[in-house]
Amino acid sequence: QPPETHNLVGNIRALKEMIRTYVGHDLDLYGTEQGFATGGDQGKEFSQALWLTRSYLIMLGEGFKVNFAFYFADYPNEPGYGFFHNLNPRIPFGTDAVSPKPMAASYAALTMMLEGHKSVGAIEWLGRTALGYALERKGQVTLALWDYGDSPRVVKLPVGVESVDVFDWMGNPATVKTPGGTLTLTL
């Protein structure tokens, strides 16, 4: 992690090409146990949430059928993988008491907005450190866009309507006017 600077997109595309070359057709792809351990350092939880949310968006955008994250709650011998703090470390793998990390909220928002969506394709023309995907469900297209560089990036997107709903990475909505059918957005 972070997924972009560790070439997750390129690695997935190379894997898919290898499958096409040696198998002769595409195969369904499933991601399992995707995680990033904070080592129990709460200062790393924000990065964990950003990186794993973007990793999931990349996997979905590159056509994975599903991507399973690892693990629902921290376990005592290897802390930091969980979506939640384990408030009862006497239970080694699982718990009966949790407290959410930022990752729990970002994954909840991602699921709420993108459940059942399929990738339409990558959006790679927004700038050197910007990335995104168009995702579709029942004729409705949702864009997932972000910039992974050190500075915010302003982008303009043709949307063809008077306003759009914009959500941040935690699912907070805002209706934004789009003069002339163009959305100006800071990633």
mmCIF file of C-alpha atoms in Angstrom:
data_model
loop_
_atom_site.group_PDB
_atom_site.id
_atom_site.type_symbol
_atom_site.label_atom_id
_atom_site.label_comp_id
_atom_site.label_asym_id
_atom_site.label_seq_id
_atom_site.Cartn_x
_atom_site.Cartn_y
_atom_site.Cartn_z
ATOM 1 C CA GLN A 1 0.000 0.000 0.000
ATOM 2 C CA PRO A 2 -0.698 2.577 -1.312
ATOM 3 C CA PRO A 3 -2.156 0.652 -4.250
ATOM 4 C CA GLU A 4 -1.346 3.135 -7.014
ATOM 5 C CA THR A 5 2.367 3.525 -6.296
ATOM 6 C CA HIS A 6 2.687 -0.245 -5.854
ATOM 7 C CA ASN A 7 1.184 -0.787 -9.333
ATOM 8 C CA LEU A 8 -2.006 -2.630 -8.367
ATOM 9 C CA VAL A 9 -3.667 -1.547 -11.636
ATOM 10 C CA GLY A 10 -0.724 -2.705 -13.773
ATOM 11 C CA ASN A 11 -0.394 -5.980 -11.873
ATOM 12 C CA ILE A 12 -4.092 -6.788 -12.331
ATOM 13 C CA ARG A 13 -3.936 -5.990 -16.042
ATOM 14 C CA ALA A 14 -0.805 -8.149 -16.444
ATOM 15 C CA LEU A 15 -2.557 -11.022 -14.636
ATOM 16 C CA LYS A 16 -5.601 -10.722 -16.904
ATOM 17 C CA GLU A 17 -3.400 -10.697 -20.012
ATOM 18 C CA MET A 18 -1.512 -13.746 -18.764
ATOM 19 C CA ILE A 19 -4.808 -15.577 -18.215
ATOM 20 C CA ARG A 20 -5.976 -14.682 -21.732
ATOM 21 C CA THR A 21 -2.654 -15.846 -23.190
ATOM 22 C CA TYR A 22 -2.425 -19.188 -21.375
ATOM 23 C CA VAL A 23 -6.092 -20.064 -20.857
ATOM 24 C CA GLY A 24 -7.429 -18.527 -24.054
ATOM 25 C CA HIS A 25 -10.218 -16.503 -22.455
ATOM 26 C CA ASP A 26 -11.023 -14.397 -19.425
ATOM 27 C CA LEU A 27 -11.721 -16.011 -16.062
ATOM 28 C CA ASP A 28 -13.707 -14.623 -13.150
ATOM 29 C CA LEU A 29 -11.353 -13.023 -10.638
ATOM 30 C CA TYR A 30 -11.856 -13.041 -6.880
ATOM 31 C CA GLY A 31 -9.802 -11.104 -4.383
ATOM 32 C CA THR A 32 -9.278 -12.631 -0.954
ATOM 33 C CA GLU A 33 -7.889 -11.363 2.315
ATOM 34 C CA GLN A 34 -6.961 -7.880 1.134
ATOM 35 C CA GLY A 35 -5.657 -5.941 4.086
ATOM 36 C CA PHE A 36 -3.090 -3.646 5.575
ATOM 37 C CA ALA A 37 -1.982 -4.001 9.175
ATOM 38 C CA THR A 38 -1.515 -0.889 11.242
ATOM 39 C CA GLY A 39 0.425 -2.846 13.857
ATOM 40 C CA GLY A 40 -1.946 -1.369 16.419
ATOM 41 C CA ASP A 41 -0.789 2.190 15.593
ATOM 42 C CA GLN A 42 -3.955 4.306 15.551
ATOM 43 C CA GLY A 43 -2.071 6.982 13.603
ATOM 44 C CA LYS A 44 -2.074 4.620 10.581
ATOM 45 C CA GLU A 45 -5.840 4.003 10.572
ATOM 46 C CA PHE A 46 -6.653 6.931 8.276
ATOM 47 C CA SER A 47 -4.144 5.721 5.666
ATOM 48 C CA GLN A 48 -5.426 2.168 6.083
ATOM 49 C CA ALA A 49 -8.960 3.322 5.280
ATOM 50 C CA LEU A 50 -7.907 5.393 2.251
ATOM 51 C CA TRP A 51 -5.622 2.735 0.812
ATOM 52 C CA LEU A 52 -7.971 -0.209 1.263
ATOM 53 C CA THR A 53 -10.976 1.721 -0.051
ATOM 54 C CA ARG A 54 -8.999 2.703 -3.147
ATOM 55 C CA SER A 55 -7.704 -0.863 -3.506
ATOM 56 C CA TYR A 56 -11.256 -2.151 -3.443
ATOM 57 C CA LEU A 57 -12.335 0.417 -6.044
ATOM 58 C CA ILE A 58 -9.434 -0.624 -8.267
ATOM 59 C CA MET A 59 -10.324 -4.319 -7.940
ATOM 60 C CA LEU A 60 -13.992 -3.594 -8.725
ATOM 61 C CA GLY A 61 -13.079 -1.212 -11.537
ATOM 62 C CA GLU A 62 -10.693 -3.721 -13.103
ATOM 63 C CA GLY A 63 -13.470 -6.313 -13.226
ATOM 64 C CA PHE A 64 -13.117 -8.511 -10.149
ATOM 65 C CA LYS A 65 -16.342 -10.355 -9.288
ATOM 66 C CA VAL A 66 -15.751 -9.802 -5.580
ATOM 67 C CA ASN A 67 -12.974 -8.713 -3.257
ATOM 68 C CA PHE A 68 -12.912 -9.902 0.332
ATOM 69 C CA ALA A 69 -11.242 -7.657 2.858
ATOM 70 C CA PHE A 70 -9.281 -9.009 5.805
ATOM 71 C CA TYR A 71 -10.294 -8.964 8.782
ATOM 72 C CA PHE A 72 -13.446 -7.774 10.584
ATOM 73 C CA ALA A 73 -11.746 -7.149 13.961
ATOM 74 C CA ASP A 74 -8.160 -7.005 15.161
ATOM 75 C CA TYR A 75 -6.836 -10.151 16.744
ATOM 76 C CA PRO A 76 -4.319 -9.978 19.573
ATOM 77 C CA ASN A 77 -1.303 -11.711 18.009
ATOM 78 C CA GLU A 78 -1.206 -9.546 14.854
ATOM 79 C CA PRO A 79 -2.975 -6.242 15.565
ATOM 80 C CA GLY A 80 -4.247 -3.807 13.035
ATOM 81 C CA TYR A 81 -5.822 -5.764 10.172
ATOM 82 C CA GLY A 82 -9.400 -5.319 11.336
ATOM 83 C CA PHE A 83 -12.142 -2.929 10.364
ATOM 84 C CA PHE A 84 -12.809 -2.712 14.095
ATOM 85 C CA HIS A 85 -10.775 -2.540 17.275
ATOM 86 C CA ASN A 86 -11.128 -5.726 19.297
ATOM 87 C CA LEU A 87 -12.319 -4.635 22.730
ATOM 88 C CA ASN A 88 -12.123 -8.169 24.107
ATOM 89 C CA PRO A 89 -8.652 -9.533 23.277
ATOM 90 C CA ARG A 90 -9.318 -12.709 25.286
ATOM 91 C CA ILE A 91 -11.107 -14.063 22.199
ATOM 92 C CA PRO A 92 -8.226 -14.832 19.798
ATOM 93 C CA PHE A 93 -10.016 -14.852 16.398
ATOM 94 C CA GLY A 94 -13.208 -12.863 16.684
ATOM 95 C CA THR A 95 -14.703 -10.843 19.467
ATOM 96 C CA ASP A 96 -17.929 -9.934 21.185
ATOM 97 C CA ALA A 97 -17.044 -6.240 21.578
ATOM 98 C CA VAL A 98 -15.819 -3.848 18.884
ATOM 99 C CA SER A 99 -15.198 -0.197 18.145
ATOM 100 C CA PRO A 100 -15.074 0.923 14.484
ATOM 101 C CA LYS A 101 -12.029 2.282 12.715
ATOM 102 C CA PRO A 102 -12.317 4.777 9.816
ATOM 103 C CA MET A 103 -12.122 1.811 7.436
ATOM 104 C CA ALA A 104 -15.495 0.488 8.675
ATOM 105 C CA ALA A 105 -17.238 3.727 7.720
ATOM 106 C CA SER A 106 -15.531 4.059 4.326
ATOM 107 C CA TYR A 107 -16.352 0.457 3.372
ATOM 108 C CA ALA A 108 -19.946 0.941 4.514
ATOM 109 C CA ALA A 109 -20.234 4.021 2.280
ATOM 110 C CA LEU A 110 -18.588 2.234 -0.642
ATOM 111 C CA THR A 111 -20.996 -0.702 -0.274
ATOM 112 C CA MET A 112 -24.029 1.560 0.052
ATOM 113 C CA MET A 113 -23.159 3.422 -3.149
ATOM 114 C CA LEU A 114 -21.753 0.649 -5.337
ATOM 115 C CA GLU A 115 -23.499 -2.601 -4.401
ATOM 116 C CA GLY A 116 -24.420 -4.437 -7.610
ATOM 117 C CA HIS A 117 -22.429 -2.123 -9.906
ATOM 118 C CA LYS A 118 -20.232 -3.451 -12.719
ATOM 119 C CA SER A 119 -17.241 -1.691 -14.204
ATOM 120 C CA VAL A 120 -17.701 0.264 -17.402
ATOM 121 C CA GLY A 121 -14.013 1.161 -17.486
ATOM 122 C CA ALA A 122 -11.137 3.141 -16.096
ATOM 123 C CA ILE A 123 -10.969 6.939 -16.111
ATOM 124 C CA GLU A 124 -7.297 7.699 -16.605
ATOM 125 C CA TRP A 125 -7.315 11.107 -18.308
ATOM 126 C CA LEU A 126 -7.701 13.317 -15.217
ATOM 127 C CA GLY A 127 -3.987 13.784 -14.543
ATOM 128 C CA ARG A 128 -0.830 11.957 -13.527
ATOM 129 C CA THR A 129 -1.936 11.119 -9.961
ATOM 130 C CA ALA A 130 -5.683 10.911 -10.559
ATOM 131 C CA LEU A 131 -7.591 7.713 -11.162
ATOM 132 C CA GLY A 132 -11.158 6.549 -11.256
ATOM 133 C CA TYR A 133 -13.717 4.183 -12.685
ATOM 134 C CA ALA A 134 -17.139 4.412 -14.232
ATOM 135 C CA LEU A 135 -19.460 1.842 -12.663
ATOM 136 C CA GLU A 136 -22.973 1.000 -13.860
ATOM 137 C CA ARG A 137 -26.068 -0.572 -12.355
ATOM 138 C CA LYS A 138 -29.473 -0.658 -14.032
ATOM 139 C CA GLY A 139 -28.540 2.094 -16.468
ATOM 140 C CA GLN A 140 -27.219 4.456 -13.801
ATOM 141 C CA VAL A 141 -23.534 5.333 -14.009
ATOM 142 C CA THR A 142 -21.557 6.259 -10.913
ATOM 143 C CA LEU A 143 -18.049 7.655 -11.091
ATOM 144 C CA ALA A 144 -15.519 6.826 -8.389
ATOM 145 C CA LEU A 145 -12.681 9.369 -8.667
ATOM 146 C CA TRP A 146 -9.674 10.250 -6.540
ATOM 147 C CA ASP A 147 -6.229 11.787 -6.606
ATOM 148 C CA TYR A 148 -3.466 9.959 -4.755
ATOM 149 C CA GLY A 149 -0.851 12.691 -5.045
ATOM 150 C CA ASP A 150 0.297 15.132 -2.405
ATOM 151 C CA SER A 151 -1.984 18.011 -3.471
ATOM 152 C CA PRO A 152 -5.683 18.375 -4.294
ATOM 153 C CA ARG A 153 -6.510 18.380 -7.998
ATOM 154 C CA VAL A 154 -9.324 20.360 -9.648
ATOM 155 C CA VAL A 155 -10.966 18.531 -12.553
ATOM 156 C CA LYS A 156 -13.819 19.379 -14.900
ATOM 157 C CA LEU A 157 -16.169 16.676 -16.124
ATOM 158 C CA PRO A 158 -18.926 16.967 -18.712
ATOM 159 C CA VAL A 159 -22.111 15.616 -17.101
ATOM 160 C CA GLY A 160 -24.836 17.079 -19.319
ATOM 161 C CA VAL A 161 -27.262 17.873 -16.494
ATOM 162 C CA GLU A 162 -27.946 20.891 -14.260
ATOM 163 C CA SER A 163 -26.766 19.245 -11.021
ATOM 164 C CA VAL A 164 -25.314 16.000 -9.705
ATOM 165 C CA ASP A 165 -25.016 14.302 -6.348
ATOM 166 C CA VAL A 166 -21.429 14.136 -5.116
ATOM 167 C CA PHE A 167 -20.378 11.925 -2.208
ATOM 168 C CA ASP A 168 -17.126 12.047 -0.297
ATOM 169 C CA TRP A 169 -15.262 8.864 0.629
ATOM 170 C CA MET A 170 -17.317 8.517 3.816
ATOM 171 C CA GLY A 171 -20.649 8.730 1.976
ATOM 172 C CA ASN A 172 -21.537 12.308 2.876
ATOM 173 C CA PRO A 173 -23.714 13.699 0.056
ATOM 174 C CA ALA A 174 -23.902 17.116 -1.565
ATOM 175 C CA THR A 175 -25.971 18.215 -4.552
ATOM 176 C CA VAL A 176 -23.683 20.296 -6.770
ATOM 177 C CA LYS A 177 -24.821 22.630 -9.552
ATOM 178 C CA THR A 178 -23.100 22.054 -12.881
ATOM 179 C CA PRO A 179 -23.180 25.274 -14.963
ATOM 180 C CA GLY A 180 -23.262 24.446 -18.651
ATOM 181 C CA GLY A 181 -23.443 20.747 -17.803
ATOM 182 C CA THR A 182 -19.884 20.677 -16.460
ATOM 183 C CA LEU A 183 -18.948 19.518 -12.970
ATOM 184 C CA THR A 184 -15.952 21.181 -11.344
ATOM 185 C CA LEU A 185 -14.623 18.906 -8.654
ATOM 186 C CA THR A 186 -11.648 18.899 -6.302
ATOM 187 C CA LEU A 187 -10.149 15.445 -5.873
#
